[in-house]
Backbone as ProteinMPNN parsed JSONL, in Angstrom:
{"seq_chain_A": "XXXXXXXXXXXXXXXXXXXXXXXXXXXXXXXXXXXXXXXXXXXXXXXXXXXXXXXXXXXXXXXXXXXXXXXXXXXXXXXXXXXXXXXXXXXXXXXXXXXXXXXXXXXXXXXXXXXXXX", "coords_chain_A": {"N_chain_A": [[-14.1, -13.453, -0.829], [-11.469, -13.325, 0.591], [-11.043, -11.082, 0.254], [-12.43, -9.434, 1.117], [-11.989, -10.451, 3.916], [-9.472, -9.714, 4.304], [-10.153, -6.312, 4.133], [-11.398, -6.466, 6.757], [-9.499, -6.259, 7.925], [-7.793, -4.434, 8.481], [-8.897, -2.785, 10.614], [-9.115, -1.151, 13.45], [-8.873, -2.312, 16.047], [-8.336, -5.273, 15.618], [-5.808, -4.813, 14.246], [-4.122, -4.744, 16.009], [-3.888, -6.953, 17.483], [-2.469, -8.212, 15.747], [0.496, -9.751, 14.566], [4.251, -9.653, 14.041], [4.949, -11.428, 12.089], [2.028, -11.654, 11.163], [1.926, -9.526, 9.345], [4.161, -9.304, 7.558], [3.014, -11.328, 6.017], [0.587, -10.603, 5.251], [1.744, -8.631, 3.891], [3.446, -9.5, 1.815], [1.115, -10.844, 0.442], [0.192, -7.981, -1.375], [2.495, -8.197, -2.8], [2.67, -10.763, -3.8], [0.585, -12.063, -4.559], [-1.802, -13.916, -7.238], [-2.429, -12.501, -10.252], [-5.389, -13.261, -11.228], [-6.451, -12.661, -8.465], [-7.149, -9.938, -7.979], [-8.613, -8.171, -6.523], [-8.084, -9.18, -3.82], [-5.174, -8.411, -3.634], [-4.943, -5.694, -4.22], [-6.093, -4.705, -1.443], [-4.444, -5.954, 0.095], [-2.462, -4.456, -0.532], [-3.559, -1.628, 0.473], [-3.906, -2.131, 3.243], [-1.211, -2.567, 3.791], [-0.3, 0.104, 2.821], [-1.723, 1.551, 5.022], [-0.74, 1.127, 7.071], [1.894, -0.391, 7.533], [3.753, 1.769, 5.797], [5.14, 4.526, 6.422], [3.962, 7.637, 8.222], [2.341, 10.232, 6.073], [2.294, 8.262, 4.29], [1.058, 7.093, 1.419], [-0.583, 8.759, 1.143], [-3.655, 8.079, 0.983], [-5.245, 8.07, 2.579], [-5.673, 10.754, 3.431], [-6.41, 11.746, 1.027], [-7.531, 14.544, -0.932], [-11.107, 15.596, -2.02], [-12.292, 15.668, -5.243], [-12.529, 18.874, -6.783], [-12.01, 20.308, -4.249], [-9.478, 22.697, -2.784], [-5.847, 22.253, -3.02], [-2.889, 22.481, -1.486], [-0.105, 23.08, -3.622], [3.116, 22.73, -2.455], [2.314, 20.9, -0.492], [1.161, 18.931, -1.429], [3.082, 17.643, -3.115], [5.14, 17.101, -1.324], [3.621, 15.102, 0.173], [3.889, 13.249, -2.159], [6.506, 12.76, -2.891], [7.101, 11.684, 0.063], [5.76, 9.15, 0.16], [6.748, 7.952, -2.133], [9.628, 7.57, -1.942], [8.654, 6.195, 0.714], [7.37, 3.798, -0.465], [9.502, 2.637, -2.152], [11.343, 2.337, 0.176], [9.591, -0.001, 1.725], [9.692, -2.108, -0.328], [12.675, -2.521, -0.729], [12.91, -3.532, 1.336], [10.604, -6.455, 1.564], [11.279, -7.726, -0.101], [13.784, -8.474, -1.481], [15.567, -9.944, -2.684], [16.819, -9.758, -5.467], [16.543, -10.323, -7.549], [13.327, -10.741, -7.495], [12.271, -8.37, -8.146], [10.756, -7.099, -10.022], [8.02, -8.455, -8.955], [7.216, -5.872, -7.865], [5.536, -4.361, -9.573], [2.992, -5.077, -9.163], [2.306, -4.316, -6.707], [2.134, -1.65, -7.214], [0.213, -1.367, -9.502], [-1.839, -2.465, -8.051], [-2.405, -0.065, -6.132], [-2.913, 1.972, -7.913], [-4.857, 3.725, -9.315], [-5.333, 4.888, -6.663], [-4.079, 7.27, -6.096], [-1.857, 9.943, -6.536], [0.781, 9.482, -6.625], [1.516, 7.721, -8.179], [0.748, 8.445, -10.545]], "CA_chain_A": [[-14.131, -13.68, 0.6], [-10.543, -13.298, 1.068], [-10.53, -9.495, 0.104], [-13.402, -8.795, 2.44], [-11.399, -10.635, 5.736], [-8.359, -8.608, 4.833], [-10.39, -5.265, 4.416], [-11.708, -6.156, 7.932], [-7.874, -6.524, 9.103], [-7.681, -3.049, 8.58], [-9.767, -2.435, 11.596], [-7.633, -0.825, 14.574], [-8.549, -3.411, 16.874], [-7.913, -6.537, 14.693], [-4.806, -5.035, 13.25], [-3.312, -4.161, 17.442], [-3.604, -8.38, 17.843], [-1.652, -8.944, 14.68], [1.902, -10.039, 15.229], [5.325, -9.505, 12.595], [4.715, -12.442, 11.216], [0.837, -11.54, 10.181], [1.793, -8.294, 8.735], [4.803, -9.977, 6.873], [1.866, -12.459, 4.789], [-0.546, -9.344, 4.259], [2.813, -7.024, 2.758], [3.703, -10.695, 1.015], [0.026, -10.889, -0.412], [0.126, -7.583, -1.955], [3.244, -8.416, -3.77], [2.846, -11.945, -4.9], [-1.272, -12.455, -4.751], [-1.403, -13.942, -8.209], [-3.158, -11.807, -11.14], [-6.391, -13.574, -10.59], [-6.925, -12.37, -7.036], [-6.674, -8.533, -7.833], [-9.031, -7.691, -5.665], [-6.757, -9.6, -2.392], [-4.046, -7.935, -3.621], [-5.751, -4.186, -3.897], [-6.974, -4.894, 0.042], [-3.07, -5.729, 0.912], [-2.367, -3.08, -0.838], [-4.129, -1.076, 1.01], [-3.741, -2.576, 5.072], [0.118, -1.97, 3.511], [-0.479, 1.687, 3.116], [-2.081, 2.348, 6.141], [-0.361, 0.223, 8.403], [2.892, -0.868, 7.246], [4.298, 3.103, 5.582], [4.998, 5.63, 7.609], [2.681, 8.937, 7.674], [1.052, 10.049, 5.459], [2.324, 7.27, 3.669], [0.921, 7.444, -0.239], [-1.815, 10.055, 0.917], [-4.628, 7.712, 0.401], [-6.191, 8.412, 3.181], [-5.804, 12.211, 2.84], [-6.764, 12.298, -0.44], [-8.764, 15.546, -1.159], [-11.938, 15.361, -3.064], [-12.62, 16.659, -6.381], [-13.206, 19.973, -6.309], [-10.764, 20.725, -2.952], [-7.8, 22.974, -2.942], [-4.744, 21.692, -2.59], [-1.408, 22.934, -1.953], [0.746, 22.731, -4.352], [3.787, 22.231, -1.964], [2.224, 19.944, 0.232], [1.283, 17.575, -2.787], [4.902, 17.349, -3.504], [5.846, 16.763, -0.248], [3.019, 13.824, 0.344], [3.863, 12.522, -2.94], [7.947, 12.422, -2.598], [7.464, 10.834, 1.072], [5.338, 8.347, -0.323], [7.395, 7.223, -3.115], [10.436, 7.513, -0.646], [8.288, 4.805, 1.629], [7.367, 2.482, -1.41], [11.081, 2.305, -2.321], [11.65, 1.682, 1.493], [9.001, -1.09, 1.73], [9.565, -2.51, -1.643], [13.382, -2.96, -0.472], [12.48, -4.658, 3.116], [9.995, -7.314, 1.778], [11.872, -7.866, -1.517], [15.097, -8.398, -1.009], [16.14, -10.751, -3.618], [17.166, -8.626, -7.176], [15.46, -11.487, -8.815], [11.933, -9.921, -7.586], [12.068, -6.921, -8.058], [9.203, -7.239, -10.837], [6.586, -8.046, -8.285], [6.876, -4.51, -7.335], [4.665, -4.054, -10.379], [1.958, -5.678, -8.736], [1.84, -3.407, -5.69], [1.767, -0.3, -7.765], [-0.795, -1.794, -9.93], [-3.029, -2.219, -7.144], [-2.814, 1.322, -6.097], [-2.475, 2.912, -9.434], [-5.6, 4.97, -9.247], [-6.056, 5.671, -5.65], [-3.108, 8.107, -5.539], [-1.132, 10.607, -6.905], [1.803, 9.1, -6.432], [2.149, 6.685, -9.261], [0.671, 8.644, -12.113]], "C_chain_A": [[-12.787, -13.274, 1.223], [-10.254, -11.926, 1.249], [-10.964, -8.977, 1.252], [-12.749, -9.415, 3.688], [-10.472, -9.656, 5.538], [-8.589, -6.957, 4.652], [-10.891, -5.08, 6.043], [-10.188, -6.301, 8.919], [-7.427, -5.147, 9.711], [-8.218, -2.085, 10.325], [-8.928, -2.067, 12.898], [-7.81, -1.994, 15.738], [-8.16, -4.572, 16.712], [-6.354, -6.047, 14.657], [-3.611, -5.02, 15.069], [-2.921, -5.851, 17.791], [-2.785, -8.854, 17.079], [0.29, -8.955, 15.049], [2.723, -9.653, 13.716], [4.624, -10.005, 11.794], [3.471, -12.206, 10.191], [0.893, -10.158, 9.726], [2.784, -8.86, 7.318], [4.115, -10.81, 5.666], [1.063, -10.932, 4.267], [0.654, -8.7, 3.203], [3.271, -8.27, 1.723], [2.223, -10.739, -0.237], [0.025, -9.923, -1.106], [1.495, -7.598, -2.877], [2.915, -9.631, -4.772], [1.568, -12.914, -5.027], [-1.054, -12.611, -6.395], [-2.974, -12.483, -9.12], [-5.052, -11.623, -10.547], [-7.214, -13.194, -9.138], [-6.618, -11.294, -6.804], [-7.167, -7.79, -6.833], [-8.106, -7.956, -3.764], [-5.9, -8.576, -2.461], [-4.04, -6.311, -3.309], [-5.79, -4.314, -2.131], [-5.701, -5.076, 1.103], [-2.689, -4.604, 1.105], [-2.417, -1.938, 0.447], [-3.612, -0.9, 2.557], [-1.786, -2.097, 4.513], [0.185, -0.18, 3.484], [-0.683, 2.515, 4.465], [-1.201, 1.68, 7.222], [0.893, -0.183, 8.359], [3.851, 0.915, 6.687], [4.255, 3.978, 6.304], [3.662, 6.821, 7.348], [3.56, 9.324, 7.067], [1.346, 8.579, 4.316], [2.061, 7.565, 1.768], [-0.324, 8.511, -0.291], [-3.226, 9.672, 0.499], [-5.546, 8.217, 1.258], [-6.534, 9.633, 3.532], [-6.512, 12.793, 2.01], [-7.889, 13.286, -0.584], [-10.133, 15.246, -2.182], [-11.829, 16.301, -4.064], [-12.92, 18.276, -6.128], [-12.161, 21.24, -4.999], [-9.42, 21.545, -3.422], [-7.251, 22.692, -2.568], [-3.662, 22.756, -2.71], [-0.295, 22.685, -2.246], [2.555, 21.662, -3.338], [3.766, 20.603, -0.75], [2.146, 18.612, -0.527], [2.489, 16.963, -3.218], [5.274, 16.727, -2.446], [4.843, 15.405, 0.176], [3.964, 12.768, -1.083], [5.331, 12.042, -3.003], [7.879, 11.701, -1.278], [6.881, 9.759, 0.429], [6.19, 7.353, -1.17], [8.721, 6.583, -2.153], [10.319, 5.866, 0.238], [8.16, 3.761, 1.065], [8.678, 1.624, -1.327], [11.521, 1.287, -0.915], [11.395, -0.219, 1.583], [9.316, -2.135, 0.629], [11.337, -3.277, -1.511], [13.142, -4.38, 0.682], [11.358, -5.737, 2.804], [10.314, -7.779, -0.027], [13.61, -7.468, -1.805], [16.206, -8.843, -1.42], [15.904, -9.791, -5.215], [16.072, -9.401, -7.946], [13.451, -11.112, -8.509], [11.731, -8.952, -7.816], [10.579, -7.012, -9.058], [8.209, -6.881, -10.263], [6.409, -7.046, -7.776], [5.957, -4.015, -8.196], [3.181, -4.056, -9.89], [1.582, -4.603, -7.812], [1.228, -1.723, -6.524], [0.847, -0.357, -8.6], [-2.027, -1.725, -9.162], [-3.443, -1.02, -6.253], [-2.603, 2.262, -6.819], [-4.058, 3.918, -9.389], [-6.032, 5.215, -7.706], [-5.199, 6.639, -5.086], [-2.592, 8.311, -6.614], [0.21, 10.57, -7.706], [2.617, 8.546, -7.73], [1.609, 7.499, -10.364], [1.744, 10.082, -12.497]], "O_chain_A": [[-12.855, -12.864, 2.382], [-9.472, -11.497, 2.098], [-10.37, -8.341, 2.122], [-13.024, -8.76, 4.693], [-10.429, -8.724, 6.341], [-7.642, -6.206, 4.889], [-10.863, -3.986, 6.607], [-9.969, -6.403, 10.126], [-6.955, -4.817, 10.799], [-7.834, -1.028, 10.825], [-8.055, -2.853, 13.265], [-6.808, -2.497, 16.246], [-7.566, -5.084, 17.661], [-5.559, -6.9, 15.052], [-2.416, -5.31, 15.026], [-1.827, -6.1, 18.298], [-2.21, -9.887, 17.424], [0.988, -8.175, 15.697], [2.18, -9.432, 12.633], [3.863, -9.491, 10.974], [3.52, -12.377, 8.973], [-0.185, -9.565, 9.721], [2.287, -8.86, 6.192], [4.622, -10.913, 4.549], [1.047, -10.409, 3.153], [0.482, -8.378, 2.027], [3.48, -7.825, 0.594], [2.335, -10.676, -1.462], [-0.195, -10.421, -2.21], [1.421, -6.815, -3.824], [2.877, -9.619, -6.003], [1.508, -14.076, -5.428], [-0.357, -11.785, -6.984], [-3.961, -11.917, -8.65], [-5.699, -10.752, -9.964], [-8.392, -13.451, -8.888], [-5.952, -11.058, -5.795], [-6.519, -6.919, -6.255], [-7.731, -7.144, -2.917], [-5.775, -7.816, -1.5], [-3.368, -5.758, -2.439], [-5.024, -3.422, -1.766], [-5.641, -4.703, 2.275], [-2.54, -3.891, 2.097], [-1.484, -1.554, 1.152], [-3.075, 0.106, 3.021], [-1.287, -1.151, 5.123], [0.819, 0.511, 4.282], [-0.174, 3.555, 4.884], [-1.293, 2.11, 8.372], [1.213, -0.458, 9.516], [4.76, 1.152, 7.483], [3.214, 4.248, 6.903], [2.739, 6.803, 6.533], [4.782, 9.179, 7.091], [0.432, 8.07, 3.668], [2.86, 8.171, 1.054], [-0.885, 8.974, -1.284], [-3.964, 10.438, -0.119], [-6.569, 8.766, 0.849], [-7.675, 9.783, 3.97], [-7.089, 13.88, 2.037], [-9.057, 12.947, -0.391], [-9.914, 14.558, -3.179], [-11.411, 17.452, -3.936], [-13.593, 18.66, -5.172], [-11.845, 22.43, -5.012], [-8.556, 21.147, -4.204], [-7.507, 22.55, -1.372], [-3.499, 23.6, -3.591], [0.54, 22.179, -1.496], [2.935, 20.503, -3.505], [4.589, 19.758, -0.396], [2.789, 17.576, -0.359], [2.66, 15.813, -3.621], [5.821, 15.64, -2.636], [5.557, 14.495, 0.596], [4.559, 11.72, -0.833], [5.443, 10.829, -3.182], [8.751, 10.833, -1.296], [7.818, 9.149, -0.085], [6.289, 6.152, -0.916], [8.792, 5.423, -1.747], [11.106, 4.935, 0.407], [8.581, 2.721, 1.574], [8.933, 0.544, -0.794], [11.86, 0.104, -0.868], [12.159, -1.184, 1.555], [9.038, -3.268, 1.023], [11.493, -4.382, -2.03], [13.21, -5.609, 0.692], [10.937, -6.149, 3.885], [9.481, -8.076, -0.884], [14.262, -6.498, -2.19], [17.353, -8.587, -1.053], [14.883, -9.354, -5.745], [15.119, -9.108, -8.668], [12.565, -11.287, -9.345], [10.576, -8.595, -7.585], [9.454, -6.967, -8.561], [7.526, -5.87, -10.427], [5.399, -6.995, -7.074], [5.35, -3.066, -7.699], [2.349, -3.195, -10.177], [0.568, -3.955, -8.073], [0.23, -1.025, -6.348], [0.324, 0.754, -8.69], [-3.038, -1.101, -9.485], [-4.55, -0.931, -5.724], [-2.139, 3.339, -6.448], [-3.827, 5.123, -9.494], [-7.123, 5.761, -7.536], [-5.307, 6.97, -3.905], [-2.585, 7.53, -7.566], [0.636, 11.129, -8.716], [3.752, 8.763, -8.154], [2.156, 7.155, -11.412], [1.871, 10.464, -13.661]]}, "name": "protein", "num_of_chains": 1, "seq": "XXXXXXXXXXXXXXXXXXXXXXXXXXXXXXXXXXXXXXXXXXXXXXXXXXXXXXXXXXXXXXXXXXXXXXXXXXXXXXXXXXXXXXXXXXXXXXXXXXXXXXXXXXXXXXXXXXXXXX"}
């Protein structure tokens, strides 16, 4: 239940009412959503990607299909801003040395829908 409200957060009119503060808990949930609640955390994940990283961000929503040519340079260049923005984000809502870890978590939960991380 919890995954499915925060895939509907995503929604451009929902997400235009949301304040710091409720972006701050979603980019919080995909760090420190425990194990158990992978799916939550995937769905932060996610509303974090699109909504929280700059463009194109990790290229999820880009992402070519199978089959699609790509160009080479541009792949590079999505996939270095991307990482770039993680780093960014990953500083700014983790800020204490002593977490750094839960950065595992985030990249966990978008480990196959991008480029980026493999």
């Amino acid at each position: 239940v919890s995954a499915a409200a925060l895939r509907h957060l995503r929604h451009p009119v929902l997400v235009s009412q949301l304040s710091d503060d409720d972006f701050a808990r979603v980019a919080n949930l995909a760090l420190t959503a425990p194990d158990s609640h992978g799916l939550l955390r995937v769905e932060a994940a996610l509303f974090v990607e699109q909504h929280l990283l700059p463009e194109p961000g990790l290229g999820i929503a880009a992402k070519k299909q199978p089959g699609e040519e790509g160009d080479d340079l541009e792949r590079h260049f999505i996939t270095e801003h991307g990482l770039m923005a993680v780093a960014d984000f990953l500083t700014s809502y983790l800020p204490e040395n002593d977490q750094l870890h839960l950065s595992r978590r985030f990249v966990e939960a978008l480990w196959l829908r991008t480029d980026a991380f493999r």
